[in-house]
Short mmCIF file of N, CA and C in Angstrom, two decimals:
data_model
loop_
_atom_site.label_atom_id
_atom_site.label_comp_id
_atom_site.label_asym_id
_atom_site.label_seq_id
_atom_site.Cartn_x
_atom_site.Cartn_y
_atom_site.Cartn_z
N MET A 81 -30.86 -23.90 26.69
CA MET A 81 -31.64 -24.93 25.99
C MET A 81 -32.79 -25.30 26.90
N ALA A 82 -33.89 -25.67 26.35
CA ALA A 82 -35.11 -26.07 27.08
C ALA A 82 -34.83 -27.47 27.75
N PRO A 83 -35.50 -27.57 28.95
CA PRO A 83 -35.31 -28.77 29.65
C PRO A 83 -35.86 -30.03 28.84
N ASN A 84 -36.84 -29.83 28.00
CA ASN A 84 -37.50 -30.85 27.22
C ASN A 84 -37.14 -30.66 25.77
N LEU A 85 -36.69 -31.67 25.12
CA LEU A 85 -36.27 -31.55 23.68
C LEU A 85 -37.49 -31.24 22.85
N PHE A 86 -38.62 -31.87 23.20
CA PHE A 86 -39.83 -31.46 22.34
C PHE A 86 -40.21 -30.05 22.38
N VAL A 87 -40.21 -29.48 23.63
CA VAL A 87 -40.47 -27.98 23.87
C VAL A 87 -39.50 -27.17 23.15
N GLY A 88 -38.24 -27.55 23.09
CA GLY A 88 -37.17 -26.78 22.40
C GLY A 88 -37.41 -26.85 20.92
N VAL A 89 -37.73 -27.89 20.32
CA VAL A 89 -37.97 -28.09 18.80
C VAL A 89 -39.25 -27.32 18.54
N CYS A 90 -40.34 -27.38 19.27
CA CYS A 90 -41.57 -26.63 19.04
C CYS A 90 -41.16 -25.19 19.01
N THR A 91 -40.51 -24.67 19.94
CA THR A 91 -40.13 -23.27 20.08
C THR A 91 -39.33 -22.74 18.92
N LEU A 92 -38.44 -23.69 18.55
CA LEU A 92 -37.51 -23.31 17.37
C LEU A 92 -38.26 -23.19 16.05
N PHE A 93 -39.23 -24.04 15.75
CA PHE A 93 -39.91 -24.09 14.47
C PHE A 93 -41.24 -23.24 14.56
N LYS A 94 -41.53 -22.56 15.57
CA LYS A 94 -42.77 -21.81 15.68
C LYS A 94 -42.35 -20.30 15.99
N PRO A 95 -41.87 -19.53 15.15
CA PRO A 95 -41.39 -18.16 15.54
C PRO A 95 -42.46 -17.19 16.09
N GLN A 96 -43.76 -17.57 15.78
CA GLN A 96 -44.77 -16.70 16.29
C GLN A 96 -44.90 -16.73 17.81
N THR A 97 -44.42 -17.76 18.40
CA THR A 97 -44.36 -17.90 19.92
C THR A 97 -43.18 -17.24 20.59
N TRP A 98 -42.14 -16.76 19.70
CA TRP A 98 -41.04 -16.25 20.40
C TRP A 98 -41.26 -14.87 21.14
N PHE A 99 -42.14 -14.12 20.45
CA PHE A 99 -42.49 -12.79 21.07
C PHE A 99 -43.98 -12.64 21.32
N CYS A 100 -44.38 -13.51 22.30
CA CYS A 100 -45.86 -13.57 22.58
C CYS A 100 -46.16 -12.52 23.61
N HIS A 101 -47.07 -11.57 23.21
CA HIS A 101 -47.62 -10.49 24.16
C HIS A 101 -48.94 -10.84 24.55
N LYS A 102 -49.19 -10.97 25.78
CA LYS A 102 -50.58 -11.12 26.21
C LYS A 102 -51.30 -9.87 26.35
N ALA A 103 -52.49 -9.86 25.92
CA ALA A 103 -53.34 -8.64 26.01
C ALA A 103 -53.76 -8.38 27.44
N HIS A 104 -53.37 -7.30 28.03
CA HIS A 104 -53.78 -6.98 29.37
C HIS A 104 -55.00 -6.01 29.23
N PRO A 105 -56.07 -6.29 30.00
CA PRO A 105 -57.22 -5.46 29.93
C PRO A 105 -56.87 -4.09 30.60
N LYS A 106 -57.52 -3.09 30.01
CA LYS A 106 -57.21 -1.76 30.57
C LYS A 106 -57.81 -1.70 31.93
N ARG A 107 -57.03 -1.17 32.85
CA ARG A 107 -57.52 -1.09 34.30
C ARG A 107 -58.32 0.14 34.48
N ASN A 108 -59.55 0.10 34.97
CA ASN A 108 -60.30 1.25 35.29
C ASN A 108 -59.90 1.85 36.68
N ALA A 109 -60.15 3.01 36.88
CA ALA A 109 -59.83 3.58 38.19
C ALA A 109 -60.88 3.08 39.19
N SER A 110 -62.16 2.85 38.77
CA SER A 110 -63.07 2.36 39.75
C SER A 110 -63.52 0.88 39.30
N VAL A 111 -62.68 -0.04 39.78
CA VAL A 111 -62.99 -1.41 39.39
C VAL A 111 -63.97 -2.12 40.36
N GLY A 112 -63.98 -1.50 41.61
CA GLY A 112 -64.81 -1.99 42.60
C GLY A 112 -66.39 -1.81 42.38
N ARG A 113 -67.16 -2.50 43.19
CA ARG A 113 -68.59 -2.28 43.05
C ARG A 113 -69.12 -1.42 44.18
N LEU A 114 -70.21 -0.67 43.93
CA LEU A 114 -70.82 0.24 44.88
C LEU A 114 -71.99 -0.38 45.50
N GLU A 115 -72.19 -0.15 46.87
CA GLU A 115 -73.41 -0.72 47.52
C GLU A 115 -73.75 0.36 48.45
N HIS A 116 -75.08 0.29 48.88
CA HIS A 116 -75.60 1.15 49.83
C HIS A 116 -75.80 0.41 51.19
N TRP A 117 -75.20 0.87 52.34
CA TRP A 117 -75.43 0.20 53.53
C TRP A 117 -76.10 1.08 54.56
N ASP A 118 -76.81 0.54 55.49
CA ASP A 118 -77.34 1.23 56.59
C ASP A 118 -76.49 1.43 57.76
N SER A 119 -75.54 0.47 57.90
CA SER A 119 -74.64 0.58 59.10
C SER A 119 -73.26 0.26 58.65
N PRO A 120 -72.17 0.71 59.20
CA PRO A 120 -72.11 1.44 60.44
C PRO A 120 -72.66 2.89 60.27
N ILE A 121 -72.47 3.50 59.09
CA ILE A 121 -72.97 4.84 58.80
C ILE A 121 -73.79 4.72 57.58
N PRO A 122 -74.98 5.13 57.53
CA PRO A 122 -75.81 5.01 56.27
C PRO A 122 -75.06 5.84 55.09
N GLY A 123 -74.81 5.05 54.01
CA GLY A 123 -74.04 5.75 52.86
C GLY A 123 -73.72 4.70 51.84
N THR A 124 -72.87 5.23 51.06
CA THR A 124 -72.49 4.40 49.75
C THR A 124 -71.03 3.85 50.09
N TYR A 125 -70.85 2.58 49.93
CA TYR A 125 -69.62 1.88 50.17
C TYR A 125 -69.02 1.28 48.90
N GLU A 126 -67.74 1.35 48.76
CA GLU A 126 -67.21 0.75 47.50
C GLU A 126 -66.20 -0.36 47.94
N TYR A 127 -66.32 -1.49 47.16
CA TYR A 127 -65.34 -2.52 47.36
C TYR A 127 -64.20 -2.46 46.35
N ILE A 128 -63.01 -2.39 46.84
CA ILE A 128 -61.81 -2.31 45.96
C ILE A 128 -61.09 -3.67 46.11
N PRO A 129 -61.04 -4.47 45.02
CA PRO A 129 -60.35 -5.78 45.08
C PRO A 129 -58.92 -5.68 45.71
N GLY A 130 -58.71 -6.61 46.68
CA GLY A 130 -57.39 -6.63 47.27
C GLY A 130 -57.21 -5.65 48.39
N ARG A 131 -58.13 -4.65 48.60
CA ARG A 131 -57.98 -3.66 49.60
C ARG A 131 -59.16 -3.65 50.58
N GLY A 132 -60.33 -4.08 50.10
CA GLY A 132 -61.46 -4.13 51.00
C GLY A 132 -62.58 -2.99 50.77
N TRP A 133 -63.40 -2.85 51.74
CA TRP A 133 -64.54 -1.89 51.66
C TRP A 133 -64.19 -0.50 52.28
N TYR A 134 -64.77 0.48 51.54
CA TYR A 134 -64.54 1.90 51.96
C TYR A 134 -65.75 2.64 51.86
N LEU A 135 -65.99 3.60 52.89
CA LEU A 135 -67.06 4.49 52.83
C LEU A 135 -66.77 5.57 51.92
N VAL A 136 -67.50 5.80 50.96
CA VAL A 136 -67.26 6.72 49.86
C VAL A 136 -68.09 8.01 50.10
N ALA A 137 -69.38 7.94 50.42
CA ALA A 137 -70.26 9.08 50.63
C ALA A 137 -71.37 8.65 51.66
N THR A 138 -71.72 9.61 52.46
CA THR A 138 -72.82 9.36 53.48
C THR A 138 -74.11 9.95 52.96
N ASP A 139 -75.19 9.46 53.51
CA ASP A 139 -76.49 9.92 53.20
C ASP A 139 -76.91 11.33 53.75
N PHE A 140 -76.10 11.72 54.76
CA PHE A 140 -76.38 13.12 55.37
C PHE A 140 -75.11 13.85 55.26
N PRO A 141 -75.22 15.19 55.24
CA PRO A 141 -73.94 16.02 55.24
C PRO A 141 -73.12 15.81 56.39
N SER A 142 -71.75 15.49 56.09
CA SER A 142 -70.90 15.23 57.19
C SER A 142 -69.54 15.71 56.78
N SER A 143 -68.58 15.58 57.73
CA SER A 143 -67.22 16.15 57.45
C SER A 143 -66.34 15.04 56.77
N ILE A 144 -66.87 13.93 56.45
CA ILE A 144 -66.15 12.92 55.75
C ILE A 144 -65.93 13.21 54.36
N ASN A 145 -64.59 13.54 54.00
CA ASN A 145 -64.39 14.01 52.66
C ASN A 145 -63.47 13.07 51.93
N LYS A 146 -62.99 12.02 52.51
CA LYS A 146 -62.13 11.05 51.84
C LYS A 146 -62.69 9.65 52.17
N ARG A 147 -62.14 8.66 51.49
CA ARG A 147 -62.56 7.36 51.72
C ARG A 147 -62.12 6.86 53.04
N GLN A 148 -63.16 6.25 53.75
CA GLN A 148 -62.80 5.71 55.10
C GLN A 148 -62.86 4.14 55.03
N PRO A 149 -61.75 3.48 55.40
CA PRO A 149 -61.78 2.00 55.41
C PRO A 149 -62.77 1.45 56.48
N VAL A 150 -63.37 0.40 56.03
CA VAL A 150 -64.38 -0.28 56.77
C VAL A 150 -63.93 -1.76 57.04
N ASN A 151 -63.86 -2.22 58.25
CA ASN A 151 -63.41 -3.63 58.50
C ASN A 151 -64.52 -4.42 59.25
N TYR A 152 -64.51 -5.73 59.10
CA TYR A 152 -65.38 -6.53 59.82
C TYR A 152 -64.84 -6.91 61.14
N CYS A 153 -65.63 -6.56 62.19
CA CYS A 153 -65.13 -6.82 63.60
C CYS A 153 -65.67 -8.18 64.03
N GLN A 154 -64.75 -9.13 64.33
CA GLN A 154 -65.14 -10.43 64.68
C GLN A 154 -65.67 -10.47 66.11
N ILE A 155 -65.40 -9.51 66.89
CA ILE A 155 -65.96 -9.35 68.25
C ILE A 155 -67.37 -9.00 68.32
N THR A 156 -67.78 -8.00 67.63
CA THR A 156 -69.14 -7.60 67.59
C THR A 156 -69.92 -8.25 66.41
N GLU A 157 -69.35 -8.86 65.55
CA GLU A 157 -69.78 -9.48 64.39
C GLU A 157 -70.58 -8.51 63.51
N LYS A 158 -70.03 -7.39 63.29
CA LYS A 158 -70.62 -6.39 62.30
C LYS A 158 -69.53 -5.47 61.81
N TRP A 159 -69.80 -4.72 60.77
CA TRP A 159 -68.86 -3.80 60.09
C TRP A 159 -68.75 -2.53 60.88
N VAL A 160 -67.42 -2.10 61.02
CA VAL A 160 -67.14 -0.84 61.84
C VAL A 160 -66.11 -0.09 60.94
N LEU A 161 -66.14 1.23 61.09
CA LEU A 161 -65.13 2.06 60.48
C LEU A 161 -63.82 1.76 61.17
N GLN A 162 -62.74 1.77 60.44
CA GLN A 162 -61.39 1.44 61.05
C GLN A 162 -61.10 2.49 62.09
N SER A 163 -61.44 3.73 61.96
CA SER A 163 -61.08 4.76 62.97
C SER A 163 -61.88 4.40 64.20
N ASP A 164 -63.13 4.10 64.08
CA ASP A 164 -63.93 3.66 65.30
C ASP A 164 -63.32 2.43 66.01
N PHE A 165 -62.88 1.46 65.22
CA PHE A 165 -62.27 0.24 65.73
C PHE A 165 -61.00 0.64 66.48
N GLU A 166 -60.13 1.48 65.92
CA GLU A 166 -58.91 1.88 66.68
C GLU A 166 -59.28 2.67 67.99
N GLN A 167 -60.34 3.48 67.95
CA GLN A 167 -60.63 4.24 69.24
C GLN A 167 -61.10 3.21 70.27
N ARG A 168 -61.80 2.17 69.91
CA ARG A 168 -62.36 1.30 70.92
C ARG A 168 -61.42 0.08 71.32
N SER A 169 -60.29 0.07 70.76
CA SER A 169 -59.27 -0.90 71.13
C SER A 169 -58.28 -0.34 72.05
N HIS A 170 -58.01 -1.18 73.07
CA HIS A 170 -56.98 -0.64 74.17
C HIS A 170 -56.19 -1.90 74.60
N PHE A 171 -54.96 -1.62 74.91
CA PHE A 171 -54.05 -2.62 75.48
C PHE A 171 -53.64 -2.09 76.80
N ALA A 172 -53.60 -2.97 77.87
CA ALA A 172 -53.36 -2.56 79.20
C ALA A 172 -52.84 -3.83 79.96
N ILE A 173 -52.15 -3.54 81.01
CA ILE A 173 -51.57 -4.59 81.90
C ILE A 173 -52.59 -4.84 82.94
N VAL A 174 -53.04 -6.19 83.01
CA VAL A 174 -54.09 -6.53 84.04
C VAL A 174 -53.48 -7.70 84.74
N GLU A 175 -54.14 -7.97 85.97
CA GLU A 175 -53.73 -8.97 86.85
C GLU A 175 -54.71 -10.24 86.44
N VAL A 176 -54.08 -11.19 85.83
CA VAL A 176 -54.94 -12.27 85.31
C VAL A 176 -55.09 -13.33 86.43
N SER A 177 -54.22 -13.53 87.25
CA SER A 177 -54.27 -14.38 88.44
C SER A 177 -53.53 -13.72 89.58
N PRO A 178 -53.82 -14.13 90.83
CA PRO A 178 -53.08 -13.39 91.96
C PRO A 178 -51.51 -13.38 91.73
N GLY A 179 -51.03 -12.14 91.70
CA GLY A 179 -49.58 -11.98 91.54
C GLY A 179 -49.03 -12.10 90.04
N LYS A 180 -49.89 -12.34 89.10
CA LYS A 180 -49.44 -12.44 87.69
C LYS A 180 -50.03 -11.35 86.92
N GLN A 181 -49.23 -10.58 86.33
CA GLN A 181 -49.80 -9.53 85.46
C GLN A 181 -49.39 -9.80 84.05
N LYS A 182 -50.22 -9.48 83.03
CA LYS A 182 -50.08 -9.67 81.61
C LYS A 182 -50.54 -8.50 80.91
N ARG A 183 -49.99 -8.22 79.65
CA ARG A 183 -50.43 -7.16 78.83
C ARG A 183 -51.53 -7.86 77.89
N MET A 184 -52.74 -7.29 77.91
CA MET A 184 -53.85 -7.89 77.25
C MET A 184 -54.57 -6.79 76.37
N GLY A 185 -55.24 -7.25 75.36
CA GLY A 185 -56.01 -6.23 74.53
C GLY A 185 -57.50 -6.33 74.83
N PHE A 186 -58.07 -5.21 74.94
CA PHE A 186 -59.49 -5.07 75.16
C PHE A 186 -60.23 -4.30 74.04
N PHE A 187 -61.49 -4.59 73.94
CA PHE A 187 -62.32 -4.03 72.93
C PHE A 187 -63.65 -3.45 73.67
N ARG A 188 -63.94 -2.13 73.48
CA ARG A 188 -65.10 -1.56 74.10
C ARG A 188 -66.33 -1.99 73.36
N LEU A 189 -67.35 -2.44 74.01
CA LEU A 189 -68.62 -2.94 73.42
C LEU A 189 -69.46 -1.73 73.04
N ASP A 190 -70.66 -2.02 72.36
CA ASP A 190 -71.54 -0.95 71.97
C ASP A 190 -72.16 -0.13 73.12
N ASP A 191 -72.28 -0.72 74.28
CA ASP A 191 -72.89 -0.08 75.39
C ASP A 191 -72.00 1.08 75.94
N GLY A 192 -70.74 1.12 75.67
CA GLY A 192 -69.81 2.12 76.03
C GLY A 192 -69.21 1.96 77.44
N ILE A 193 -69.65 0.87 78.15
CA ILE A 193 -69.13 0.77 79.51
C ILE A 193 -68.31 -0.60 79.58
N ALA A 194 -68.83 -1.64 78.92
CA ALA A 194 -68.18 -2.93 79.08
C ALA A 194 -66.97 -3.11 78.04
N TYR A 195 -66.02 -3.78 78.39
CA TYR A 195 -64.93 -4.22 77.53
C TYR A 195 -64.87 -5.68 77.47
N VAL A 196 -64.27 -6.27 76.48
CA VAL A 196 -63.99 -7.74 76.47
C VAL A 196 -62.43 -7.88 76.32
N MET A 197 -61.81 -8.86 77.00
CA MET A 197 -60.42 -9.11 76.80
C MET A 197 -60.37 -10.15 75.73
N CYS A 198 -59.98 -9.61 74.40
CA CYS A 198 -60.10 -10.35 73.28
C CYS A 198 -58.79 -10.60 72.55
N TRP A 199 -57.72 -10.00 72.96
CA TRP A 199 -56.42 -10.14 72.38
C TRP A 199 -55.33 -10.42 73.42
N ASN A 200 -54.41 -11.31 72.97
CA ASN A 200 -53.30 -11.53 73.94
C ASN A 200 -52.28 -10.46 73.78
N GLY A 201 -51.13 -10.57 74.51
CA GLY A 201 -50.13 -9.46 74.48
C GLY A 201 -49.53 -9.23 73.13
N GLN A 202 -49.56 -10.19 72.17
CA GLN A 202 -48.90 -10.09 70.89
C GLN A 202 -49.95 -9.56 69.86
N GLY A 203 -51.26 -9.40 70.27
CA GLY A 203 -52.27 -8.93 69.47
C GLY A 203 -53.18 -10.01 68.62
N ALA A 204 -52.89 -11.25 68.99
CA ALA A 204 -53.60 -12.34 68.37
C ALA A 204 -54.92 -12.50 69.02
N LEU A 205 -56.00 -12.73 68.23
CA LEU A 205 -57.38 -12.86 68.75
C LEU A 205 -57.52 -14.06 69.62
N ILE A 206 -58.08 -13.88 70.77
CA ILE A 206 -58.44 -15.00 71.67
C ILE A 206 -59.96 -15.38 71.31
N PRO A 207 -60.16 -16.66 71.01
CA PRO A 207 -61.52 -17.15 70.62
C PRO A 207 -62.37 -16.92 71.86
N GLY A 208 -63.58 -16.51 71.57
CA GLY A 208 -64.75 -16.27 72.57
C GLY A 208 -65.19 -17.53 73.12
N PRO A 209 -66.19 -17.44 73.97
CA PRO A 209 -66.83 -16.24 74.55
C PRO A 209 -65.99 -15.55 75.50
N TRP A 210 -66.12 -14.30 75.64
CA TRP A 210 -65.26 -13.35 76.41
C TRP A 210 -65.97 -12.90 77.72
N GLU A 211 -65.13 -12.81 78.75
CA GLU A 211 -65.78 -12.20 79.96
C GLU A 211 -65.75 -10.68 79.83
N ARG A 212 -66.77 -10.04 80.48
CA ARG A 212 -66.92 -8.57 80.40
C ARG A 212 -66.09 -7.86 81.43
N TRP A 213 -65.40 -6.88 81.09
CA TRP A 213 -64.44 -6.09 81.94
C TRP A 213 -64.98 -4.59 81.95
N CYS A 214 -64.45 -3.85 82.86
CA CYS A 214 -64.85 -2.41 82.94
C CYS A 214 -63.66 -1.70 83.52
N LEU A 215 -63.61 -0.39 83.32
CA LEU A 215 -62.63 0.46 83.96
C LEU A 215 -63.08 0.83 85.39
N ASP A 216 -62.17 0.63 86.37
CA ASP A 216 -62.58 0.99 87.68
C ASP A 216 -62.48 2.59 87.81
N LYS A 217 -63.51 3.13 88.36
CA LYS A 217 -63.57 4.57 88.45
C LYS A 217 -62.42 5.14 89.30
N GLU A 218 -62.12 4.49 90.34
CA GLU A 218 -61.01 5.12 91.23
C GLU A 218 -59.64 4.82 90.80
N THR A 219 -59.26 3.52 90.40
CA THR A 219 -57.97 3.23 89.94
C THR A 219 -57.66 3.44 88.44
N ARG A 220 -58.67 3.59 87.64
CA ARG A 220 -58.58 3.64 86.30
C ARG A 220 -57.86 2.38 85.57
N LYS A 221 -58.06 1.18 86.25
CA LYS A 221 -57.51 0.02 85.80
C LYS A 221 -58.60 -0.87 85.36
N PHE A 222 -58.42 -1.78 84.51
CA PHE A 222 -59.37 -2.76 84.12
C PHE A 222 -59.63 -3.80 85.17
N ARG A 223 -60.90 -4.16 85.39
CA ARG A 223 -61.25 -5.28 86.29
C ARG A 223 -62.44 -5.91 85.77
N LYS A 224 -62.76 -7.09 86.25
CA LYS A 224 -63.87 -7.88 85.82
C LYS A 224 -65.17 -7.21 86.31
N MET A 225 -66.16 -7.17 85.45
CA MET A 225 -67.47 -6.57 85.77
C MET A 225 -68.26 -7.26 86.78
N VAL A 226 -68.95 -6.53 87.65
CA VAL A 226 -69.88 -7.07 88.59
C VAL A 226 -71.27 -6.60 88.20
N ILE A 227 -72.26 -7.19 88.78
CA ILE A 227 -73.63 -6.71 88.37
C ILE A 227 -73.97 -5.28 88.58
N GLY A 228 -73.44 -4.65 89.57
CA GLY A 228 -73.63 -3.26 89.78
C GLY A 228 -73.01 -2.30 88.76
N ASP A 229 -72.11 -2.68 88.02
CA ASP A 229 -71.39 -1.96 86.98
C ASP A 229 -72.23 -1.63 85.78
N ASP A 230 -73.15 -2.45 85.50
CA ASP A 230 -73.95 -2.35 84.20
C ASP A 230 -75.27 -1.70 84.45
N PRO A 231 -75.30 -0.35 84.01
CA PRO A 231 -76.73 0.33 84.24
C PRO A 231 -77.86 -0.33 83.48
N ASN A 232 -77.63 -0.98 82.35
CA ASN A 232 -78.72 -1.61 81.67
C ASN A 232 -79.34 -2.74 82.56
N ARG A 233 -78.40 -3.47 83.21
CA ARG A 233 -78.81 -4.52 84.07
C ARG A 233 -79.68 -4.01 85.31
N LYS A 234 -79.27 -2.91 85.85
CA LYS A 234 -80.09 -2.29 86.95
C LYS A 234 -81.45 -1.99 86.59
N LYS A 235 -81.67 -1.39 85.29
CA LYS A 235 -83.01 -1.18 84.80
C LYS A 235 -83.79 -2.31 84.59
N LYS A 236 -83.19 -3.44 84.21
CA LYS A 236 -84.03 -4.66 83.99
C LYS A 236 -84.45 -5.29 85.31
N VAL A 237 -83.54 -5.14 86.28
CA VAL A 237 -83.91 -5.78 87.61
C VAL A 237 -84.94 -4.94 88.25
N GLU A 238 -84.89 -3.63 88.10
CA GLU A 238 -85.84 -2.78 88.83
C GLU A 238 -87.23 -2.74 88.07
N GLY A 239 -87.23 -2.85 86.75
CA GLY A 239 -88.46 -2.80 85.92
C GLY A 239 -89.02 -4.10 85.66
#
């Protein structure tokens, strides 16, 4: 029985509501919208609701033959391919204070040299601004950057 007597009586005396079928719109295979972007790779991108943006076709001949997911990177504040994002993300154990080591997440910046420590050990984003880190050439461990590590800074100081 219905929890409300009025709803029960209405349902009883309106048989057209007993078998109510809602009309579902036919779903198209391509429901998303297409846009042309110049970055991260010039080409056509498609938005699929509930799934996000995908690179569908490039403007120049390439080996991309399937949809590539594209994600917004909060660190660089721009769109990057998911495969590029995964290549630039690293987790390593670093010494945060003397005698204390922690597993932290790093992201390589666009210059290819500098990294920022932007994730904690569980993978949660640490709010910026972030200090710049680099890989030590001898020990192959992360350490904080000094002025001599950045080749772009040397060019600015000399010129």
